[in-house]
PDB file of C-alpha atoms in Angstrom:
ATOM      1  CA  MET A   1     -74.640 -93.446  30.060  1.00 67.00           C
ATOM      2  CA  ASN A   2     -77.793 -95.337  29.316  1.00 84.00           C
ATOM      3  CA  LEU A   3     -79.199 -95.994  25.843  1.00 82.00           C
ATOM      4  CA  LYS A   4     -81.826 -93.256  26.090  1.00 80.00           C
ATOM      5  CA  SER A   5     -79.241 -90.562  26.889  1.00 82.00           C
ATOM      6  CA  PHE A   6     -76.972 -91.828  24.110  1.00 80.00           C
ATOM      7  CA  VAL A   7     -79.784 -91.612  21.537  1.00 79.00           C
ATOM      8  CA  ILE A   8     -80.634 -88.057  22.661  1.00 82.00           C
ATOM      9  CA  VAL A   9     -76.981 -86.912  22.447  1.00 82.00           C
ATOM     10  CA  LEU A  10     -76.574 -88.589  19.045  1.00 80.00           C
ATOM     11  CA  SER A  11     -79.771 -86.943  17.771  1.00 84.00           C
ATOM     12  CA  VAL A  12     -78.647 -83.489  18.936  1.00 85.00           C
ATOM     13  CA  CYS A  13     -75.218 -83.955  17.302  1.00 81.00           C
ATOM     14  CA  LEU A  14     -76.740 -85.087  14.000  1.00 82.00           C
ATOM     15  CA  ASN A  15     -79.144 -82.149  14.000  1.00 82.00           C
ATOM     16  CA  LEU A  16     -76.259 -79.768  14.681  1.00 82.00           C
ATOM     17  CA  VAL A  17     -74.170 -81.213  11.825  1.00 81.00           C
ATOM     18  CA  LEU A  18     -77.154 -81.122   9.459  1.00 79.00           C
ATOM     19  CA  GLY A  19     -77.856 -77.503  10.448  1.00 80.00           C
ATOM     20  CA  ILE A  20     -74.254 -76.489   9.708  1.00 80.00           C
ATOM     21  CA  ILE A  21     -74.347 -78.219   6.309  1.00 78.00           C
ATOM     22  CA  ILE A  22     -77.634 -76.527   5.355  1.00 78.00           C
ATOM     23  CA  TYR A  23     -76.379 -73.123   6.560  1.00 69.00           C
ATOM     24  CA  ASN A  24     -73.224 -73.447   4.440  1.00 67.00           C
ATOM     25  CA  GLU A  25     -75.240 -74.363   1.345  1.00 64.00           C
ATOM     26  CA  VAL A  26     -77.728 -71.523   1.793  1.00 65.00           C
ATOM     27  CA  THR A  27     -75.065 -68.843   2.380  1.00 63.00           C
ATOM     28  CA  LYS A  28     -72.650 -70.042  -0.328  1.00 63.00           C
ATOM     29  CA  LYS A  29     -71.988 -67.352  -2.933  1.00 67.00           C
ATOM     30  CA  GLU A  30     -72.518 -68.283  -6.558  1.00 71.00           C
ATOM     31  CA  ALA A  31     -70.850 -66.484  -9.462  1.00 73.00           C
ATOM     32  CA  VAL A  32     -74.013 -64.474 -10.168  1.00 73.00           C
ATOM     33  CA  ASP A  33     -74.158 -63.362  -6.514  1.00 78.00           C
ATOM     34  CA  VAL A  34     -70.637 -61.935  -6.761  1.00 81.00           C
ATOM     35  CA  GLY A  35     -71.476 -60.172 -10.044  1.00 81.00           C
ATOM     36  CA  LEU A  36     -74.635 -58.673  -8.595  1.00 83.00           C
ATOM     37  CA  ALA A  37     -72.838 -57.498  -5.442  1.00 86.00           C
ATOM     38  CA  PHE A  38     -70.075 -55.967  -7.596  1.00 84.00           C
ATOM     39  CA  LYS A  39     -72.581 -54.091  -9.764  1.00 85.00           C
ATOM     40  CA  GLN A  40     -74.503 -52.777  -6.773  1.00 86.00           C
ATOM     41  CA  ALA A  41     -71.374 -51.620  -4.934  1.00 87.00           C
ATOM     42  CA  VAL A  42     -69.932 -49.912  -8.032  1.00 88.00           C
ATOM     43  CA  SER A  43     -73.249 -48.226  -8.845  1.00 86.00           C
ATOM     44  CA  ILE A  44     -73.363 -46.582  -5.394  1.00 87.00           C
ATOM     45  CA  LYS A  45     -69.617 -45.852  -5.630  1.00 87.00           C
ATOM     46  CA  ASN A  46     -68.822 -47.869  -2.502  1.00 87.00           C
ATOM     47  CA  TYR A  47     -65.360 -48.967  -3.594  1.00 86.00           C
ATOM     48  CA  ASP A  48     -64.446 -50.274  -0.132  1.00 85.00           C
ATOM     49  CA  LEU A  49     -67.298 -52.758  -0.476  1.00 86.00           C
ATOM     50  CA  VAL A  50     -66.086 -53.669  -3.975  1.00 85.00           C
ATOM     51  CA  ARG A  51     -62.641 -54.417  -2.529  1.00 86.00           C
ATOM     52  CA  THR A  52     -64.165 -56.960  -0.130  1.00 85.00           C
ATOM     53  CA  LEU A  53     -65.181 -58.972  -3.205  1.00 85.00           C
ATOM     54  CA  LEU A  54     -61.623 -59.094  -4.575  1.00 83.00           C
ATOM     55  CA  THR A  55     -59.287 -61.980  -3.924  1.00 81.00           C
ATOM     56  CA  GLU A  56     -56.582 -61.424  -1.334  1.00 82.00           C
ATOM     57  CA  GLY A  57     -53.600 -59.607  -2.739  1.00 78.00           C
ATOM     58  CA  ARG A  58     -55.500 -57.975  -5.609  1.00 76.00           C
ATOM     59  CA  GLU A  59     -57.133 -55.208  -3.563  1.00 72.00           C
ATOM     60  CA  LYS A  60     -54.270 -52.778  -4.166  1.00 76.00           C
ATOM     61  CA  GLN A  61     -53.677 -53.675  -7.826  1.00 78.00           C
ATOM     62  CA  ILE A  62     -57.146 -52.634  -8.972  1.00 82.00           C
ATOM     63  CA  LYS A  63     -57.540 -48.868  -8.612  1.00 81.00           C
ATOM     64  CA  ASP A  64     -60.606 -46.766  -7.833  1.00 84.00           C
ATOM     65  CA  GLU A  65     -60.264 -45.309 -11.341  1.00 86.00           C
ATOM     66  CA  ASP A  66     -60.999 -48.791 -12.736  1.00 86.00           C
ATOM     67  CA  PHE A  67     -64.211 -48.939 -10.717  1.00 86.00           C
ATOM     68  CA  LYS A  68     -65.147 -45.440 -11.897  1.00 86.00           C
ATOM     69  CA  LYS A  69     -64.684 -46.562 -15.511  1.00 87.00           C
ATOM     70  CA  VAL A  70     -66.968 -49.546 -14.873  1.00 86.00           C
ATOM     71  CA  SER A  71     -69.523 -47.204 -13.298  1.00 86.00           C
ATOM     72  CA  ASP A  72     -69.447 -45.012 -16.410  1.00 84.00           C
ATOM     73  CA  LEU A  73     -70.038 -48.062 -18.621  1.00 85.00           C
ATOM     74  CA  MET A  74     -73.085 -49.280 -16.675  1.00 85.00           C
ATOM     75  CA  SER A  75     -76.610 -49.130 -18.000  1.00 78.00           C
ATOM     76  CA  ALA A  76     -79.945 -49.954 -16.406  1.00 74.00           C
ATOM     77  CA  GLY A  77     -80.151 -53.484 -17.725  1.00 80.00           C
ATOM     78  CA  THR A  78     -77.583 -56.158 -16.936  1.00 81.00           C
ATOM     79  CA  THR A  79     -77.260 -59.736 -18.095  1.00 80.00           C
ATOM     80  CA  TYR A  80     -75.291 -62.153 -15.935  1.00 79.00           C
ATOM     81  CA  LYS A  81     -73.475 -64.963 -17.728  1.00 82.00           C
ATOM     82  CA  THR A  82     -71.451 -67.812 -16.323  1.00 84.00           C
ATOM     83  CA  TYR A  83     -68.381 -69.187 -18.072  1.00 88.00           C
ATOM     84  CA  GLN A  84     -65.884 -71.918 -17.299  1.00 88.00           C
ATOM     85  CA  LEU A  85     -62.404 -71.691 -18.786  1.00 92.00           C
ATOM     86  CA  LEU A  86     -60.541 -74.922 -19.460  1.00 92.00           C
ATOM     87  CA  GLU A  87     -56.792 -74.395 -19.765  1.00 93.00           C
ATOM     88  CA  PHE A  88     -54.841 -77.427 -20.925  1.00 93.00           C
ATOM     89  CA  ASP A  89     -51.179 -78.261 -20.262  1.00 93.00           C
ATOM     90  CA  ASN A  90     -50.381 -77.714 -23.946  1.00 93.00           C
ATOM     91  CA  GLY A  91     -51.467 -74.033 -23.681  1.00 91.00           C
ATOM     92  CA  GLU A  92     -54.792 -74.456 -25.476  1.00 93.00           C
ATOM     93  CA  MET A  93     -57.954 -72.988 -23.940  1.00 94.00           C
ATOM     94  CA  VAL A  94     -61.663 -73.719 -24.293  1.00 94.00           C
ATOM     95  CA  LEU A  95     -64.384 -71.439 -22.955  1.00 92.00           C
ATOM     96  CA  LEU A  96     -67.687 -73.017 -21.927  1.00 91.00           C
ATOM     97  CA  ASN A  97     -70.786 -70.788 -21.789  1.00 90.00           C
ATOM     98  CA  LEU A  98     -73.001 -72.246 -19.060  1.00 86.00           C
ATOM     99  CA  THR A  99     -76.736 -71.891 -18.525  1.00 83.00           C
ATOM    100  CA  PRO A 100     -77.692 -69.378 -15.841  1.00 75.00           C
ATOM    101  CA  ASN A 101     -79.719 -71.897 -13.843  1.00 73.00           C
ATOM    102  CA  ASP A 102     -78.557 -74.237 -11.065  1.00 71.00           C
ATOM    103  CA  LYS A 103     -77.959 -77.125 -13.466  1.00 78.00           C
ATOM    104  CA  TYR A 104     -75.005 -75.413 -15.176  1.00 79.00           C
ATOM    105  CA  GLU A 105     -75.461 -77.054 -18.548  1.00 85.00           C
ATOM    106  CA  ILE A 106     -73.196 -76.091 -21.454  1.00 88.00           C
ATOM    107  CA  GLN A 107     -74.790 -73.720 -23.986  1.00 87.00           C
ATOM    108  CA  ASP A 108     -71.766 -73.066 -26.159  1.00 89.00           C
ATOM    109  CA  VAL A 109     -68.146 -74.166 -26.581  1.00 93.00           C
ATOM    110  CA  VAL A 110     -65.553 -71.699 -27.891  1.00 92.00           C
ATOM    111  CA  ILE A 111     -61.935 -72.551 -28.650  1.00 93.00           C
ATOM    112  CA  VAL A 112     -59.997 -69.495 -27.486  1.00 94.00           C
ATOM    113  CA  PRO A 113     -57.914 -68.011 -30.335  1.00 94.00           C
ATOM    114  CA  GLU A 114     -54.207 -67.450 -29.718  1.00 93.00           C
ATOM    115  CA  ARG A 115     -54.560 -63.655 -29.773  1.00 93.00           C
ATOM    116  CA  LEU A 116     -57.091 -63.736 -26.874  1.00 92.00           C
ATOM    117  CA  LYS A 117     -55.325 -66.194 -24.562  1.00 92.00           C
ATOM    118  CA  SER A 118     -53.396 -63.419 -22.803  1.00 91.00           C
ATOM    119  CA  LEU A 119     -56.751 -61.932 -21.773  1.00 90.00           C
ATOM    120  CA  PHE A 120     -57.434 -64.980 -19.587  1.00 87.00           C
ATOM    121  CA  LYS A 121     -53.968 -65.281 -18.035  1.00 82.00           C
TER     122      LYS A 121
END
């Protein structure tokens, strides 16, 4: 293989790898995307679509009645918030309220009270 052919093959391979990386970044679901898809599927009562958003093994544990209750609670306006829960080895928890933009900066820090820890487990 001469140098010219090698450069062409290398260029094609690099373009292919770069294309795959860009595709993965563009199609990656963010937390807000999952929330929006959940709201849309529940609002049209497409519970099979909602189940595709659930983690494996949880599809059967969350009932259609739960989705119906969420549907009844919905209103026209929705705010999407992003949180990060820090759970330490000593059992303590801290909840970080993150900005809704791509920078994910911390807006608020809340130490989770003992009585609410079971909610996050």
